[in-house]
Amino acid sequence: MRPVSQRVNAKKTHENNTEFTKSTSELLILKPEGYPLSGMMEEYPVIENRDVFEFYAREQWSGYVARKGDYLFDRRMFPDFAYRIIDVEPAESMIGSSTSIIVTEEESGIPSSSEIKGDVIFEDVIGQELAKQKCRLIERFLEEPERFGKWAPRNILFFGPSGTGKTMLAKALANKTDVPLIPVKATQLIGEYVGDGARQIHQLYDRAEEMAPCIIFIDELDAIALDRRFQELRGDVSEIVNALLTEMDGIIERDGVCTICSTNRINSLDSAVRSRFEEEIEFVLPGEEEIVHILESNVKTFPLGVEECDFQALAKKAKGLSGRDIVEKILKTALHQTIIEDREIVTGKDFEKALARLGRKDFMPDPTHLYV
């Protein structure tokens, strides 16, 4: 009979290893790996009740010494389905009746707060004063979730042009309130098979609930929450949207979990999804004075000196660009060109050239010769 826990390429199993059996595992983090062999009629197990699964797992694997990187095989409900041990505390300890078992899709297990918190602060987001003001309510909720009861601001939508600071403000909010932030690209929620997307969404919220108070930040929401007229083009997107709506509706109570989504195509969102947001916060392109502030604050971090630059004049020409475009396509381009030319000073002309290059339209040949 094949042992439940085994190391790849290992000749000896842990069942006979008594060196570590005095220590009981406090935490065990598993990642679903699948079956040893694939078949067309396989059913992929989905955890519907985490408490029941945890009890089931402890009972099945009780007494086995868990080591990071080893595999645990299901022997009952889904025979031979494998879970890989991502982490175990204490290391190389025995699974027991008090072991807390978490199943995650992440390779590194559930990140610690320090791993998913940044050092971004509100002052780093230049402009967007109205958005910052509205975020104060979310800040109060995360600091005192019990104060709001059923009136909690659980679902917030950030919308506006790309590069205007939506992600930065979400990070700043998490940093200010000292709560973990789980950032997710909406495209990551689209699974390979039908059912994968919904399962990932529910696991995402399970994970957030374990870390509550917590912020879930879903970027590029329009990738999955398109208007229903377009959903036939996206396979299982309807199923993904339904799973997201279930979580946002609060059918399953997720105390202390705040969902912030962002999009730069708000008019393409499905009306059912959009109606779930209690607050829509708009982000706008920076004005001239804000562009000057962006330029001045960022050139201070240049590894080279900056001379002969009229930021006010440059800001007038850069109006209509997002903060990210100004930093990545003007400042960075000018700095890199100066380094390439082995110069020690970045000048206003370098910024002007970078801006001119940004405004130049690429030559597009006439495609009519491709058609008969």
mmCIF file of C-alpha atoms in Angstrom:
data_model
loop_
_atom_site.group_PDB
_atom_site.id
_atom_site.type_symbol
_atom_site.label_atom_id
_atom_site.label_comp_id
_atom_site.label_asym_id
_atom_site.label_seq_id
_atom_site.Cartn_x
_atom_site.Cartn_y
_atom_site.Cartn_z
ATOM 1 C CA MET A 1 0.000 0.000 0.000
ATOM 2 C CA ARG A 2 1.411 3.390 -1.034
ATOM 3 C CA PRO A 3 2.044 5.755 1.916
ATOM 4 C CA VAL A 4 -0.144 8.826 2.277
ATOM 5 C CA SER A 5 2.800 11.196 2.579
ATOM 6 C CA GLN A 6 5.900 10.696 0.472
ATOM 7 C CA ARG A 7 8.813 12.699 -0.841
ATOM 8 C CA VAL A 8 9.601 12.613 -4.554
ATOM 9 C CA ASN A 9 12.715 10.485 -5.159
ATOM 10 C CA ALA A 10 12.752 9.495 -1.465
ATOM 11 C CA LYS A 11 13.216 5.791 -0.684
ATOM 12 C CA LYS A 12 11.948 5.913 2.895
ATOM 13 C CA THR A 13 8.503 7.079 3.978
ATOM 14 C CA HIS A 14 7.741 9.291 6.942
ATOM 15 C CA GLU A 15 5.439 6.736 8.505
ATOM 16 C CA ASN A 16 8.413 4.984 10.021
ATOM 17 C CA ASN A 17 10.196 8.190 11.037
ATOM 18 C CA THR A 18 9.733 8.722 14.765
ATOM 19 C CA GLU A 19 12.336 11.451 15.143
ATOM 20 C CA PHE A 20 9.789 14.276 14.882
ATOM 21 C CA THR A 21 6.637 12.663 16.260
ATOM 22 C CA LYS A 22 6.854 14.544 19.560
ATOM 23 C CA SER A 23 5.935 17.808 17.828
ATOM 24 C CA THR A 24 2.379 18.383 16.538
ATOM 25 C CA SER A 25 1.783 20.619 13.524
ATOM 26 C CA GLU A 26 0.096 23.909 14.349
ATOM 27 C CA LEU A 27 -0.422 25.028 10.733
ATOM 28 C CA LEU A 28 -0.395 23.068 7.476
ATOM 29 C CA ILE A 29 -0.728 24.846 4.114
ATOM 30 C CA LEU A 30 -1.579 22.666 1.120
ATOM 31 C CA LYS A 31 -1.814 23.298 -2.610
ATOM 32 C CA PRO A 32 -3.984 21.069 -4.856
ATOM 33 C CA GLU A 33 -1.758 19.350 -7.417
ATOM 34 C CA GLY A 34 -4.149 16.925 -9.138
ATOM 35 C CA TYR A 35 -3.979 13.279 -10.086
ATOM 36 C CA PRO A 36 -0.859 11.274 -10.973
ATOM 37 C CA LEU A 37 -2.451 10.436 -14.332
ATOM 38 C CA SER A 38 -4.950 12.414 -16.393
ATOM 39 C CA GLY A 39 -8.177 11.175 -17.921
ATOM 40 C CA MET A 40 -11.101 12.700 -19.767
ATOM 41 C CA MET A 41 -13.704 11.727 -17.165
ATOM 42 C CA GLU A 42 -11.903 13.034 -14.087
ATOM 43 C CA GLU A 43 -13.757 15.158 -11.587
ATOM 44 C CA TYR A 44 -11.728 17.883 -9.884
ATOM 45 C CA PRO A 45 -12.611 18.113 -6.161
ATOM 46 C CA VAL A 46 -13.948 21.455 -4.948
ATOM 47 C CA ILE A 47 -13.955 22.296 -1.238
ATOM 48 C CA GLU A 48 -17.487 23.422 -0.378
ATOM 49 C CA ASN A 49 -17.133 23.554 3.415
ATOM 50 C CA ARG A 50 -13.669 24.384 4.726
ATOM 51 C CA ASP A 51 -14.439 23.329 8.310
ATOM 52 C CA VAL A 52 -15.667 19.915 7.189
ATOM 53 C CA PHE A 53 -12.643 19.468 4.905
ATOM 54 C CA GLU A 54 -10.261 20.412 7.711
ATOM 55 C CA PHE A 55 -11.829 17.824 10.042
ATOM 56 C CA TYR A 56 -11.761 15.234 7.240
ATOM 57 C CA ALA A 57 -8.099 15.980 6.436
ATOM 58 C CA ARG A 58 -6.964 15.795 10.063
ATOM 59 C CA GLU A 59 -8.705 12.467 10.531
ATOM 60 C CA GLN A 60 -7.296 10.986 7.312
ATOM 61 C CA TRP A 61 -3.686 12.182 7.691
ATOM 62 C CA SER A 62 -3.404 12.103 11.486
ATOM 63 C CA GLY A 63 -0.063 10.744 12.638
ATOM 64 C CA TYR A 64 1.874 11.530 9.473
ATOM 65 C CA VAL A 65 4.955 13.736 9.669
ATOM 66 C CA ALA A 66 4.514 16.720 7.337
ATOM 67 C CA ARG A 67 7.498 18.145 5.510
ATOM 68 C CA LYS A 68 7.534 21.057 3.102
ATOM 69 C CA GLY A 69 7.466 19.796 -0.495
ATOM 70 C CA ASP A 70 5.939 16.406 0.308
ATOM 71 C CA TYR A 71 2.620 15.159 -1.065
ATOM 72 C CA LEU A 72 -0.512 14.021 0.757
ATOM 73 C CA PHE A 73 -2.885 11.750 -1.158
ATOM 74 C CA ASP A 74 -6.624 11.527 -0.641
ATOM 75 C CA ARG A 75 -7.704 7.902 -0.040
ATOM 76 C CA ARG A 76 -11.466 8.209 0.319
ATOM 77 C CA MET A 77 -13.571 10.755 -1.528
ATOM 78 C CA PHE A 78 -11.196 11.388 -4.467
ATOM 79 C CA PRO A 79 -8.675 8.525 -4.372
ATOM 80 C CA ASP A 80 -5.116 9.447 -5.381
ATOM 81 C CA PHE A 81 -5.804 13.175 -5.639
ATOM 82 C CA ALA A 82 -2.619 14.895 -4.428
ATOM 83 C CA TYR A 83 -2.017 17.934 -2.253
ATOM 84 C CA ARG A 84 1.491 19.349 -1.988
ATOM 85 C CA ILE A 85 2.675 20.692 1.371
ATOM 86 C CA ILE A 86 3.581 24.351 0.818
ATOM 87 C CA ASP A 87 4.434 25.062 4.442
ATOM 88 C CA VAL A 88 4.160 23.511 7.887
ATOM 89 C CA GLU A 89 4.675 24.995 11.345
ATOM 90 C CA PRO A 90 6.671 23.806 13.191
ATOM 91 C CA ALA A 91 8.818 22.330 10.444
ATOM 92 C CA GLU A 92 8.702 18.545 10.082
ATOM 93 C CA SER A 93 5.989 18.038 12.671
ATOM 94 C CA MET A 94 3.186 15.507 12.964
ATOM 95 C CA ILE A 95 -0.378 16.162 11.801
ATOM 96 C CA GLY A 96 -2.736 15.941 14.755
ATOM 97 C CA SER A 97 -6.258 16.722 15.932
ATOM 98 C CA SER A 98 -5.365 20.368 16.635
ATOM 99 C CA THR A 99 -3.603 21.072 13.318
ATOM 100 C CA SER A 100 -5.050 24.000 11.343
ATOM 101 C CA ILE A 101 -5.168 23.057 7.640
ATOM 102 C CA ILE A 102 -5.439 25.634 4.842
ATOM 103 C CA VAL A 103 -5.733 24.893 1.116
ATOM 104 C CA THR A 104 -4.455 27.612 -1.206
ATOM 105 C CA GLU A 105 -3.707 28.080 -4.909
ATOM 106 C CA GLU A 106 -0.601 30.133 -4.122
ATOM 107 C CA GLU A 107 2.824 28.553 -4.507
ATOM 108 C CA SER A 108 4.113 30.249 -1.393
ATOM 109 C CA GLY A 109 0.991 29.678 0.662
ATOM 110 C CA ILE A 110 -0.967 32.543 2.219
ATOM 111 C CA PRO A 111 1.375 35.536 2.216
ATOM 112 C CA SER A 112 2.070 37.243 5.496
ATOM 113 C CA SER A 113 0.894 40.806 5.990
ATOM 114 C CA SER A 114 4.373 42.142 5.383
ATOM 115 C CA GLU A 115 4.508 40.422 1.996
ATOM 116 C CA ILE A 116 1.320 41.978 0.666
ATOM 117 C CA LYS A 117 1.570 45.348 2.319
ATOM 118 C CA GLY A 118 3.490 48.129 0.648
ATOM 119 C CA ASP A 119 5.067 51.360 1.808
ATOM 120 C CA VAL A 120 2.817 53.577 -0.341
ATOM 121 C CA ILE A 121 1.164 56.435 1.542
ATOM 122 C CA PHE A 122 -1.634 58.830 0.596
ATOM 123 C CA GLU A 123 0.872 61.623 -0.079
ATOM 124 C CA ASP A 124 2.468 59.487 -2.806
ATOM 125 C CA VAL A 125 -0.767 59.704 -4.799
ATOM 126 C CA ILE A 126 -0.563 63.194 -6.282
ATOM 127 C CA GLY A 127 -3.943 64.824 -6.821
ATOM 128 C CA GLN A 128 -7.136 62.731 -6.647
ATOM 129 C CA GLU A 129 -8.282 64.692 -3.588
ATOM 130 C CA LEU A 130 -11.951 63.698 -3.996
ATOM 131 C CA ALA A 131 -10.993 60.022 -4.212
ATOM 132 C CA LYS A 132 -8.828 60.323 -1.096
ATOM 133 C CA GLN A 133 -11.669 61.996 0.773
ATOM 134 C CA LYS A 134 -14.099 59.203 -0.086
ATOM 135 C CA CYS A 135 -11.526 56.618 0.967
ATOM 136 C CA ARG A 136 -11.694 57.974 4.522
ATOM 137 C CA LEU A 137 -14.953 56.074 4.963
ATOM 138 C CA ILE A 138 -13.293 52.812 3.944
ATOM 139 C CA GLU A 139 -10.459 53.637 6.310
ATOM 140 C CA ARG A 140 -12.864 53.974 9.225
ATOM 141 C CA PHE A 141 -14.592 50.709 8.313
ATOM 142 C CA LEU A 142 -11.321 48.775 8.257
ATOM 143 C CA GLU A 143 -10.276 50.283 11.580
ATOM 144 C CA GLU A 144 -13.656 49.656 13.267
ATOM 145 C CA PRO A 145 -15.679 47.135 11.214
ATOM 146 C CA GLU A 146 -18.021 46.340 14.108
ATOM 147 C CA ARG A 147 -19.122 49.983 14.261
ATOM 148 C CA PHE A 148 -20.861 49.823 10.861
ATOM 149 C CA GLY A 149 -22.856 46.609 11.258
ATOM 150 C CA LYS A 150 -24.926 45.922 8.143
ATOM 151 C CA TRP A 151 -24.140 49.414 6.792
ATOM 152 C CA ALA A 152 -20.517 48.613 6.069
ATOM 153 C CA PRO A 153 -18.996 49.869 2.779
ATOM 154 C CA ARG A 154 -18.081 46.409 1.499
ATOM 155 C CA ASN A 155 -17.891 46.968 -2.272
ATOM 156 C CA ILE A 156 -16.122 49.973 -3.796
ATOM 157 C CA LEU A 157 -15.423 50.709 -7.473
ATOM 158 C CA PHE A 158 -12.427 52.780 -8.581
ATOM 159 C CA PHE A 159 -12.821 53.986 -12.175
ATOM 160 C CA GLY A 160 -10.967 56.329 -14.463
ATOM 161 C CA PRO A 161 -8.176 56.436 -17.058
ATOM 162 C CA SER A 162 -5.307 54.008 -16.786
ATOM 163 C CA GLY A 163 -2.316 55.208 -14.795
ATOM 164 C CA THR A 164 -4.163 57.681 -12.565
ATOM 165 C CA GLY A 165 -3.330 56.041 -9.218
ATOM 166 C CA LYS A 166 -6.121 53.540 -8.536
ATOM 167 C CA THR A 167 -3.800 50.729 -7.484
ATOM 168 C CA MET A 168 -1.542 53.104 -5.547
ATOM 169 C CA LEU A 169 -4.484 54.466 -3.544
ATOM 170 C CA ALA A 170 -5.634 50.944 -2.660
ATOM 171 C CA LYS A 171 -2.107 50.177 -1.409
ATOM 172 C CA ALA A 172 -1.994 53.454 0.516
ATOM 173 C CA LEU A 173 -5.351 52.657 2.117
ATOM 174 C CA ALA A 174 -4.113 49.236 3.238
ATOM 175 C CA ASN A 175 -0.921 50.771 4.581
ATOM 176 C CA LYS A 176 -2.760 53.540 6.452
ATOM 177 C CA THR A 177 -5.161 51.121 8.130
ATOM 178 C CA ASP A 178 -2.470 48.465 8.692
ATOM 179 C CA VAL A 179 -4.514 45.704 7.055
ATOM 180 C CA PRO A 180 -3.403 43.179 4.420
ATOM 181 C CA LEU A 181 -4.141 43.811 0.756
ATOM 182 C CA ILE A 182 -4.754 40.918 -1.649
ATOM 183 C CA PRO A 183 -4.163 42.245 -5.185
ATOM 184 C CA VAL A 184 -5.643 40.189 -8.044
ATOM 185 C CA LYS A 185 -5.725 40.733 -11.797
ATOM 186 C CA ALA A 186 -9.205 39.832 -13.019
ATOM 187 C CA THR A 187 -7.709 37.791 -15.845
ATOM 188 C CA GLN A 188 -6.115 35.492 -13.231
ATOM 189 C CA LEU A 189 -9.603 34.429 -12.159
ATOM 190 C CA ILE A 190 -10.374 32.909 -15.562
ATOM 191 C CA GLY A 191 -9.570 29.222 -15.179
ATOM 192 C CA GLU A 192 -8.587 26.657 -17.763
ATOM 193 C CA TYR A 193 -11.697 24.547 -17.185
ATOM 194 C CA VAL A 194 -15.323 25.318 -16.448
ATOM 195 C CA GLY A 195 -15.653 25.718 -12.695
ATOM 196 C CA ASP A 196 -12.082 26.890 -12.103
ATOM 197 C CA GLY A 197 -12.965 30.595 -12.102
ATOM 198 C CA ALA A 198 -15.808 30.309 -9.584
ATOM 199 C CA ARG A 199 -13.685 28.081 -7.349
ATOM 200 C CA GLN A 200 -10.838 30.610 -7.372
ATOM 201 C CA ILE A 201 -13.173 33.463 -6.431
ATOM 202 C CA HIS A 202 -14.598 31.573 -3.459
ATOM 203 C CA GLN A 203 -11.095 30.570 -2.348
ATOM 204 C CA LEU A 204 -10.002 34.192 -2.672
ATOM 205 C CA TYR A 205 -12.745 35.320 -0.289
ATOM 206 C CA ASP A 206 -12.095 32.404 2.073
ATOM 207 C CA ARG A 207 -8.493 33.510 2.249
ATOM 208 C CA ALA A 208 -9.473 37.154 2.860
ATOM 209 C CA GLU A 209 -11.851 36.129 5.653
ATOM 210 C CA GLU A 210 -9.023 34.291 7.405
ATOM 211 C CA MET A 211 -6.926 37.486 7.267
ATOM 212 C CA ALA A 212 -9.749 39.945 8.090
ATOM 213 C CA PRO A 213 -9.865 42.864 8.313
ATOM 214 C CA CYS A 214 -8.601 42.716 4.761
ATOM 215 C CA ILE A 215 -8.881 44.406 1.344
ATOM 216 C CA ILE A 216 -9.403 42.418 -1.850
ATOM 217 C CA PHE A 217 -8.276 44.550 -4.799
ATOM 218 C CA ILE A 218 -9.454 43.239 -8.191
ATOM 219 C CA ASP A 219 -7.806 45.126 -11.040
ATOM 220 C CA GLU A 220 -9.145 45.300 -14.615
ATOM 221 C CA LEU A 221 -12.612 44.200 -13.519
ATOM 222 C CA ASP A 222 -13.958 44.631 -17.062
ATOM 223 C CA ALA A 223 -11.967 41.534 -18.089
ATOM 224 C CA ILE A 224 -14.551 39.340 -16.341
ATOM 225 C CA ALA A 225 -17.527 41.621 -15.634
ATOM 226 C CA LEU A 226 -18.410 42.610 -19.186
ATOM 227 C CA ASP A 227 -21.918 43.575 -20.142
ATOM 228 C CA ARG A 228 -23.914 40.364 -20.586
ATOM 229 C CA ARG A 229 -24.279 41.090 -24.298
ATOM 230 C CA PHE A 230 -20.587 40.256 -24.702
ATOM 231 C CA GLN A 231 -20.243 37.370 -22.263
ATOM 232 C CA GLU A 232 -20.888 34.681 -24.863
ATOM 233 C CA LEU A 233 -17.478 35.554 -26.246
ATOM 234 C CA ARG A 234 -15.748 34.644 -22.987
ATOM 235 C CA GLY A 235 -16.601 31.010 -22.258
ATOM 236 C CA ASP A 236 -17.133 30.590 -18.518
ATOM 237 C CA VAL A 237 -17.310 34.309 -17.729
ATOM 238 C CA SER A 238 -20.989 34.093 -16.737
ATOM 239 C CA GLU A 239 -20.123 31.524 -14.089
ATOM 240 C CA ILE A 240 -17.279 33.733 -12.810
ATOM 241 C CA VAL A 241 -19.547 36.780 -12.619
ATOM 242 C CA ASN A 242 -22.196 34.812 -10.726
ATOM 243 C CA ALA A 243 -19.609 33.653 -8.178
ATOM 244 C CA LEU A 244 -18.378 37.228 -7.744
ATOM 245 C CA LEU A 245 -21.951 38.510 -7.298
ATOM 246 C CA THR A 246 -22.587 35.860 -4.649
ATOM 247 C CA GLU A 247 -19.596 37.068 -2.644
ATOM 248 C CA MET A 248 -20.389 40.759 -3.115
ATOM 249 C CA ASP A 249 -24.024 40.257 -2.085
ATOM 250 C CA GLY A 250 -22.891 39.000 1.303
ATOM 251 C CA ILE A 251 -24.864 35.757 1.122
ATOM 252 C CA ILE A 252 -21.855 34.277 2.891
ATOM 253 C CA GLU A 253 -20.938 36.622 5.745
ATOM 254 C CA ARG A 254 -17.378 37.891 5.351
ATOM 255 C CA ASP A 255 -16.881 40.174 8.327
ATOM 256 C CA GLY A 256 -14.113 42.712 7.866
ATOM 257 C CA VAL A 257 -13.590 42.023 4.135
ATOM 258 C CA CYS A 258 -13.725 45.019 1.784
ATOM 259 C CA THR A 259 -13.763 44.520 -2.006
ATOM 260 C CA ILE A 260 -12.230 47.274 -4.131
ATOM 261 C CA CYS A 261 -12.394 46.800 -7.894
ATOM 262 C CA SER A 262 -10.897 49.035 -10.558
ATOM 263 C CA THR A 263 -11.606 49.583 -14.229
ATOM 264 C CA ASN A 264 -10.868 52.110 -16.942
ATOM 265 C CA ARG A 265 -13.915 50.982 -18.959
ATOM 266 C CA ILE A 266 -16.772 51.592 -16.575
ATOM 267 C CA ASN A 267 -19.390 51.805 -19.326
ATOM 268 C CA SER A 268 -18.625 48.252 -20.453
ATOM 269 C CA LEU A 269 -19.386 46.721 -17.033
ATOM 270 C CA ASP A 270 -22.402 44.504 -16.592
ATOM 271 C CA SER A 271 -25.208 46.442 -14.903
ATOM 272 C CA ALA A 272 -25.766 43.647 -12.350
ATOM 273 C CA VAL A 273 -22.147 43.874 -11.230
ATOM 274 C CA ARG A 274 -22.062 47.645 -11.195
ATOM 275 C CA SER A 275 -25.204 47.813 -9.051
ATOM 276 C CA ARG A 276 -23.405 45.889 -6.262
ATOM 277 C CA PHE A 277 -21.008 48.751 -5.549
ATOM 278 C CA GLU A 278 -22.149 51.057 -2.772
ATOM 279 C CA GLU A 279 -19.647 53.690 -3.863
ATOM 280 C CA GLU A 280 -18.076 54.609 -7.207
ATOM 281 C CA ILE A 281 -14.920 56.697 -6.891
ATOM 282 C CA GLU A 282 -13.669 58.491 -9.989
ATOM 283 C CA PHE A 283 -10.000 59.070 -10.797
ATOM 284 C CA VAL A 284 -9.129 61.872 -13.212
ATOM 285 C CA LEU A 285 -6.109 62.894 -15.261
ATOM 286 C CA PRO A 286 -3.765 65.338 -13.501
ATOM 287 C CA GLY A 287 -4.012 69.076 -14.117
ATOM 288 C CA GLU A 288 -1.036 71.326 -14.863
ATOM 289 C CA GLU A 289 -0.092 72.001 -11.242
ATOM 290 C CA GLU A 290 -0.376 68.316 -10.397
ATOM 291 C CA ILE A 291 1.850 67.458 -13.362
ATOM 292 C CA VAL A 292 4.447 69.932 -12.075
ATOM 293 C CA HIS A 293 4.281 68.221 -8.678
ATOM 294 C CA ILE A 294 4.706 64.793 -10.316
ATOM 295 C CA LEU A 295 7.723 65.998 -12.276
ATOM 296 C CA GLU A 296 9.410 67.732 -9.349
ATOM 297 C CA SER A 297 8.855 64.926 -6.841
ATOM 298 C CA ASN A 298 10.143 62.218 -9.177
ATOM 299 C CA VAL A 299 13.274 63.940 -10.512
ATOM 300 C CA LYS A 300 14.450 64.251 -6.899
ATOM 301 C CA THR A 301 15.077 60.498 -6.976
ATOM 302 C CA PHE A 302 17.131 60.614 -10.201
ATOM 303 C CA PRO A 303 20.649 59.142 -9.931
ATOM 304 C CA LEU A 304 21.813 62.046 -12.152
ATOM 305 C CA GLY A 305 21.525 65.823 -11.813
ATOM 306 C CA VAL A 306 18.773 67.829 -13.526
ATOM 307 C CA GLU A 307 19.373 71.312 -14.982
ATOM 308 C CA GLU A 308 17.817 73.875 -17.315
ATOM 309 C CA CYS A 309 14.295 72.540 -17.019
ATOM 310 C CA ASP A 310 11.097 74.597 -16.974
ATOM 311 C CA PHE A 311 8.625 72.168 -15.419
ATOM 312 C CA GLN A 312 5.750 74.622 -15.754
ATOM 313 C CA ALA A 313 6.199 74.824 -19.531
ATOM 314 C CA LEU A 314 6.659 71.058 -19.771
ATOM 315 C CA ALA A 315 3.472 70.492 -17.744
ATOM 316 C CA LYS A 316 1.425 72.533 -20.230
ATOM 317 C CA LYS A 317 2.634 70.346 -23.084
ATOM 318 C CA ALA A 318 2.085 67.134 -21.086
ATOM 319 C CA LYS A 319 -1.520 67.938 -20.190
ATOM 320 C CA GLY A 320 -3.782 64.980 -20.975
ATOM 321 C CA LEU A 321 -1.220 62.380 -19.942
ATOM 322 C CA SER A 322 -1.648 60.167 -16.881
ATOM 323 C CA GLY A 323 0.773 60.204 -13.983
ATOM 324 C CA ARG A 324 2.158 56.836 -15.046
ATOM 325 C CA ASP A 325 2.794 58.073 -18.605
ATOM 326 C CA ILE A 326 4.642 61.106 -17.267
ATOM 327 C CA VAL A 327 6.879 58.983 -15.043
ATOM 328 C CA GLU A 328 7.419 55.979 -17.330
ATOM 329 C CA LYS A 329 7.428 57.568 -20.785
ATOM 330 C CA ILE A 330 8.881 61.015 -20.199
ATOM 331 C CA LEU A 331 11.043 60.992 -17.085
ATOM 332 C CA LYS A 332 12.357 57.452 -17.415
ATOM 333 C CA THR A 333 12.950 57.770 -21.173
ATOM 334 C CA ALA A 334 14.885 61.016 -20.716
ATOM 335 C CA LEU A 335 16.974 59.522 -17.900
ATOM 336 C CA HIS A 336 17.798 56.375 -19.854
ATOM 337 C CA GLN A 337 18.795 58.356 -22.948
ATOM 338 C CA THR A 338 21.129 60.506 -20.845
ATOM 339 C CA ILE A 339 22.765 57.397 -19.382
ATOM 340 C CA ILE A 340 23.166 55.879 -22.854
ATOM 341 C CA GLU A 341 24.965 59.033 -23.997
ATOM 342 C CA ASP A 342 27.277 58.901 -20.952
ATOM 343 C CA ARG A 343 26.167 62.306 -19.678
ATOM 344 C CA GLU A 344 25.881 63.269 -16.010
ATOM 345 C CA ILE A 345 23.122 65.877 -16.344
ATOM 346 C CA VAL A 346 19.534 65.497 -17.568
ATOM 347 C CA THR A 347 18.313 68.704 -19.206
ATOM 348 C CA GLY A 348 14.967 70.147 -20.180
ATOM 349 C CA LYS A 349 15.724 69.273 -23.794
ATOM 350 C CA ASP A 350 15.878 65.590 -22.847
ATOM 351 C CA PHE A 351 12.384 65.796 -21.383
ATOM 352 C CA GLU A 352 11.144 67.696 -24.433
ATOM 353 C CA LYS A 353 12.525 65.030 -26.767
ATOM 354 C CA ALA A 354 10.925 62.248 -24.734
ATOM 355 C CA LEU A 355 7.584 64.079 -24.831
ATOM 356 C CA ALA A 356 7.867 64.644 -28.589
ATOM 357 C CA ARG A 357 8.691 60.989 -29.149
ATOM 358 C CA LEU A 358 5.636 60.021 -27.118
ATOM 359 C CA GLY A 359 3.389 62.164 -29.285
ATOM 360 C CA ARG A 360 4.787 60.832 -32.567
ATOM 361 C CA LYS A 361 2.441 58.440 -34.328
ATOM 362 C CA ASP A 362 3.963 55.285 -35.712
ATOM 363 C CA PHE A 363 3.876 54.969 -39.486
ATOM 364 C CA MET A 364 1.144 52.570 -40.503
ATOM 365 C CA PRO A 365 1.346 51.290 -44.096
ATOM 366 C CA ASP A 366 -1.796 51.215 -46.172
ATOM 367 C CA PRO A 367 -3.282 47.718 -45.629
ATOM 368 C CA THR A 368 -5.461 47.744 -48.750
ATOM 369 C CA HIS A 369 -2.870 45.744 -50.696
ATOM 370 C CA LEU A 370 -3.577 42.802 -48.390
ATOM 371 C CA TYR A 371 -7.124 42.440 -49.715
ATOM 372 C CA VAL A 372 -8.376 41.462 -53.131
#
